[in-house]
Amino acid sequence: MSERMRIVVIGGVAAGPKAAARARRLMPNAEITILEKSDFISYAGCGMPFYLDDQVPDFQDLFDTAYWVPRDTGYFARERGIRVLTGTEALAVDRAARQVRARDVRTGEEMVFLYDKLVIATGANPVIPPIEGINLKGVFKLKEPSDAQAIKEYLPEVQEAVVVGAGFIGMEVAGALANLKILTTVVEFQDQVLPGVLDPDMALLFKTRLQSQGIEFLVSEKVMRFEGDENGRLTRVVTDKRVLDAELALVAVGVRPNVALAREAGLAIGETGAILVDDRCRTSDPDIYACGDCVETLHILTGRKVYVPLATTANRQGRVVGDNLAGKDSRFKGILGTAILQVMIWNAGRTGLGEKQAKELGYDVVTTVSPQHDRAHYAPGHSLVILKLIADRATRRVLGVQAIGPGEVAKRVDVAASVIHFGGTVDDLVDIDLSYAPPFNMTVDPLQHCANATRNKLDGTVEVISVAELKEKLDRGDDFVLLDVRTDKEFNSRRINDPRLKHVVMAELREAVKDLPRDKQIVCMCDLGIRSYEAFRFLLGAGFKNLKSVEGGMRVWPYGPVGML
């Protein structure tokens, strides 16, 4: 393959520059040109929500390398030997002539770029719903750095804000606004926050905890229109159920792959609506590659094509493209949908399949919800992580993990992703030799504790009931004993207010066992689910037959203050 290969890359944000940089390292003499429609290149788009509340203190930080050199056109020319043309929109691809027709967006001048290999990295466009008043001043999207700048400049005038959409961008921006003490309401058309990311039970917990931090959530609600004053500035957001005062609204209801250029060039579009590529990121034209948010990918567990636009995927695919441009046989094996976000002090992450997804694929699903400290309870800065593990009952294979909490979530999600990637079981997960020191972990990592709890369920060592099932029993008026074995201090701070509740401190259970009825079901409950499991095993040994342990305990009870003292 000629070292003088002409490579044209359309798109200069993430995947495109990654492909170009990798190709340059492998082909020092290739002619590489990047065409980018906007004025911004190779920026940290995922950092934009955190720029709004000054977690990213300087706008330029979004464009700098780790050694604080701006990634501008000069940087690419000097350090990479790559020509980058900003403000240059690709208009059409002539595959027969191997050329790209483009236009300077400032002057209107058209030009032609010849290629031997072409890379399409056109990304995705935000979905802009046809809502009346969407063009009012104060209504924003967040796609490019200029959007972040515009929002930040507007913030001094804002006391109340509405975020439309409870996906990644919407949730992160809501967190930034709430950090700035702006009264923030998130309106989500679906019936939970982070739909498609968290299972409903984890989403409910996440929403409940964030509400306690000051963000209001309105799920199963639709924004009908934006209303403004005589100067065209937003004043109200009208939903199908209420009117919300607001000076700012962010519309973040999702993105669609930008495939217009590829479609007009006659390239195959996949079943998801994104560009179809093979495992080398080649399109239906072997001389044209595509990567990043404009392409569909393979889900490793399902074997199905999915559209999951993530910066991690874009960068991994960019490297694969760069390899293949240079003649290396590099493959992109697929994704697990591993993702993480932060909203105020709370983190949320996931990898693999959700519970509903796994069931729809025919797995006999077993799940475990487990709250734990992320490090030794006496270590400074220790905090909570709540994990949900999804496994296949027959094979014990780990199918998915979700995690929320102010504690260290990323470590657990990433370990789980590794186990799932290699087809590991809950037993394999427990066998991994993980690190421990009090500032970093528990002696048994929370993820391994969750796996052990799953093994107990699979092996029949315990029978559990979820907090949702417990609430249903309470609401139905079932006749049973809810045995709370927490300490007096825990019990007095927060408990379920119900006449069926009986409080016996765990240390006193052996003496109090004679006072427990043997003709009723006993449901054991504690703070994290550990002592309730101990109580279950003790009562089982004492001859009690009808027993349950509340999985996750009071830490995952999301129904307060209703029914609570």
XYZ file of C-alpha atoms in Angstrom, residues 132-420:
289
model
C -44.299 25.509 19.620
C -42.000 28.286 20.818
C -38.790 26.271 20.523
C -37.047 29.254 18.895
C -37.655 31.583 21.840
C -34.646 33.175 23.519
C -33.715 31.003 26.454
C -34.484 27.674 24.759
C -31.248 25.797 24.053
C -29.762 22.573 22.791
C -26.266 21.351 23.727
C -24.415 19.958 20.715
C -21.369 22.148 20.190
C -19.120 24.310 22.377
C -20.890 27.415 21.084
C -24.096 26.060 22.643
C -22.324 25.693 26.000
C -21.011 29.240 25.738
C -24.464 30.596 24.924
C -26.058 28.779 27.862
C -23.385 29.937 30.289
C -23.734 33.551 29.182
C -27.495 33.291 29.770
C -27.274 31.767 33.255
C -26.998 35.027 35.275
C -30.566 35.827 34.209
C -31.949 32.434 35.260
C -33.709 31.539 38.491
C -35.819 28.630 37.228
C -34.999 26.154 34.472
C -36.643 23.208 32.743
C -34.739 20.355 31.149
C -36.685 18.413 28.521
C -35.407 14.844 28.506
C -33.898 12.681 31.259
C -31.130 11.060 29.202
C -27.398 11.566 29.667
C -27.151 15.199 28.531
C -30.383 16.285 30.182
C -29.465 14.736 33.519
C -25.926 16.125 33.536
C -27.121 19.629 32.654
C -29.828 19.387 35.331
C -27.097 18.554 37.821
C -25.017 21.540 36.722
C -27.994 23.908 36.997
C -28.909 22.566 40.434
C -25.304 23.027 41.563
C -25.711 26.686 40.639
C -28.780 26.859 42.939
C -31.139 27.273 39.984
C -34.540 25.700 40.595
C -34.474 22.865 38.068
C -37.257 20.627 36.797
C -36.668 17.688 34.454
C -39.607 16.672 32.243
C -39.416 13.175 30.733
C -41.979 11.715 28.337
C -41.193 8.142 29.377
C -42.062 6.755 32.802
C -38.556 6.870 34.306
C -35.306 8.793 34.250
C -32.433 7.445 32.141
C -34.681 5.207 30.026
C -32.647 2.553 28.263
C -29.796 3.066 30.713
C -31.137 1.982 34.105
C -33.799 -0.570 34.969
C -36.961 0.961 36.487
C -36.037 -0.022 40.056
C -32.582 1.569 39.842
C -33.996 4.598 38.003
C -36.543 5.135 40.782
C -33.793 5.056 43.396
C -31.665 7.476 41.378
C -34.585 9.868 40.900
C -35.564 9.722 44.566
C -32.041 10.519 45.754
C -31.648 13.386 43.280
C -34.996 14.830 44.327
C -33.658 14.978 47.871
C -30.758 17.019 46.424
C -33.186 19.569 44.963
C -33.963 18.490 41.367
C -37.646 18.028 40.555
C -38.636 15.241 38.141
C -41.853 14.961 36.156
C -41.968 11.602 34.380
C -44.697 10.367 32.017
C -45.213 14.009 31.070
C -44.949 15.761 27.708
C -43.888 19.319 26.926
C -46.543 20.874 24.694
C -45.156 24.382 24.100
C -42.809 27.122 25.244
C -44.273 30.549 25.996
C -42.458 33.882 26.093
C -42.865 37.572 26.770
C -43.215 40.448 24.314
C -39.432 40.431 23.792
C -39.411 36.819 22.675
C -37.808 35.513 25.866
C -38.913 32.275 27.472
C -41.136 32.658 30.545
C -43.117 29.413 30.801
C -42.998 25.751 29.785
C -46.419 24.177 29.277
C -46.735 20.401 29.654
C -49.791 18.205 29.216
C -50.327 18.404 32.994
C -49.124 21.801 34.253
C -47.434 25.148 33.588
C -43.842 25.679 34.758
C -42.196 29.066 35.176
C -38.754 29.121 33.559
C -36.268 31.546 32.076
C -34.199 28.736 30.528
C -35.048 25.431 28.899
C -32.707 22.794 27.537
C -34.085 20.388 24.941
C -32.190 17.098 25.178
C -34.463 14.344 23.902
C -31.821 12.341 22.058
C -29.763 12.322 18.878
C -29.967 10.804 15.413
C -27.023 9.649 13.308
C -25.983 12.139 10.644
C -26.157 9.876 7.585
C -27.314 12.263 4.852
C -23.939 12.414 3.110
C -23.493 8.635 3.238
C -27.016 7.948 2.014
C -26.688 10.378 -0.905
C -23.416 8.661 -1.828
C -25.273 5.361 -2.079
C -23.719 3.745 0.986
C -25.751 1.137 2.843
C -27.703 2.304 5.892
C -28.266 -0.253 8.637
C -31.423 -1.396 10.368
C -30.947 1.178 13.157
C -30.856 4.085 10.715
C -27.102 4.562 11.133
C -24.394 3.753 8.585
C -23.819 0.015 8.093
C -20.194 -1.024 8.668
C -18.400 -4.355 9.079
C -16.075 -5.278 11.926
C -13.246 -3.329 10.237
C -15.499 -0.233 10.133
C -15.738 -0.472 6.335
C -18.908 0.712 4.675
C -20.511 -1.005 1.679
C -17.767 0.703 -0.363
C -14.436 -0.961 0.591
C -12.555 2.322 0.100
C -14.803 4.225 2.500
C -14.734 3.758 6.270
C -17.133 5.191 8.836
C -16.850 5.500 12.601
C -18.305 7.258 15.624
C -21.831 8.494 16.262
C -22.918 8.111 12.628
C -22.549 4.302 12.553
C -24.342 1.357 14.119
C -22.448 -1.208 16.153
C -22.745 -4.831 17.210
C -23.892 -5.658 20.736
C -21.573 -8.395 21.990
C -24.202 -10.193 24.083
C -27.184 -10.008 21.761
C -25.403 -10.303 18.425
C -27.726 -7.570 17.149
C -26.945 -4.211 15.599
C -27.566 -1.272 17.926
C -27.162 2.480 17.852
C -25.426 3.612 21.041
C -23.471 6.842 20.422
C -20.659 7.111 22.976
C -17.313 8.908 22.983
C -15.525 5.728 24.057
C -16.887 3.817 21.082
C -16.001 6.656 18.699
C -12.383 6.683 19.827
C -12.020 2.907 19.718
C -13.500 2.786 16.241
C -11.257 5.645 15.118
C -8.192 3.610 16.022
C -9.552 0.569 14.151
C -10.085 2.728 11.064
C -6.569 4.150 11.313
C -5.146 0.629 11.538
C -7.050 -0.581 8.505
C -6.128 2.478 6.456
C -2.517 1.433 7.013
C -3.167 -2.160 5.993
C -3.355 -3.666 9.471
C -6.173 -6.185 9.953
C -7.815 -4.555 12.958
C -11.333 -5.470 14.108
C -13.959 -3.727 16.205
C -15.629 -6.537 18.118
C -18.625 -4.619 19.406
C -19.934 -2.983 22.546
C -21.653 -3.753 25.825
C -23.156 -0.286 26.130
C -20.871 0.540 29.039
C -21.578 4.100 30.155
C -21.444 6.345 33.196
C -22.584 9.824 34.198
C -22.557 12.185 37.162
C -25.455 14.316 38.406
C -24.549 16.528 41.369
C -22.926 14.132 43.882
C -24.609 11.037 42.424
C -23.104 8.751 39.815
C -24.833 6.190 37.614
C -23.323 3.560 35.351
C -24.246 0.413 33.481
C -22.840 -2.318 31.274
C -24.324 -5.300 29.450
C -28.017 -6.102 29.427
C -30.788 -4.705 31.559
C -33.262 -7.027 33.251
C -36.014 -6.517 30.662
C -33.577 -6.899 27.755
C -32.259 -10.166 29.163
C -35.754 -11.581 29.654
C -36.785 -10.614 26.134
C -33.770 -12.533 24.827
C -35.011 -15.661 26.598
C -32.661 -15.776 29.555
C -33.912 -17.189 32.864
C -32.929 -14.076 34.747
C -31.851 -13.748 38.350
C -31.098 -10.283 39.719
C -29.568 -8.954 42.904
C -29.663 -5.412 44.307
C -26.950 -4.728 46.854
C -26.001 -1.463 48.615
C -22.522 -1.299 50.156
C -19.850 1.140 51.275
C -17.364 1.811 48.481
C -14.426 1.594 50.919
C -13.820 0.841 54.566
C -16.467 2.500 56.734
C -13.761 4.147 58.842
C -11.875 5.547 55.826
C -12.313 9.274 55.116
C -14.647 9.925 52.221
C -16.327 6.536 52.228
C -19.716 6.569 50.564
C -22.540 4.455 49.208
C -22.751 2.402 46.030
C -25.899 0.513 45.050
C -25.332 -2.316 42.588
C -27.692 -4.419 40.522
C -26.370 -7.598 38.955
C -28.251 -9.443 36.200
C -27.288 -13.084 35.569
C -28.537 -16.169 33.736
C -29.841 -18.782 36.163
C -28.887 -21.794 34.034
C -25.296 -20.854 33.162
C -24.638 -18.392 36.030
C -23.204 -16.066 33.387
C -23.108 -12.351 34.240
C -25.309 -10.484 31.767
C -25.311 -6.951 33.113
C -24.476 -4.663 36.011
C -25.914 -1.283 36.971
C -24.576 0.988 39.681
C -25.631 4.237 41.316
C -24.424 6.226 44.288
C -22.150 9.019 45.451
C -19.409 6.417 45.912
C -16.959 4.887 43.426
C -19.188 3.510 40.701
C -16.843 3.448 37.692
C -14.516 0.806 39.126
C -17.368 -1.656 39.671
C -18.922 -1.058 36.247
C -15.572 -1.489 34.502
C -14.731 -4.719 36.330
C -18.175 -6.034 35.427
C -17.665 -5.054 31.773
C -14.436 -7.055 31.718
C -16.107 -10.125 33.175
C -19.045 -9.901 30.769
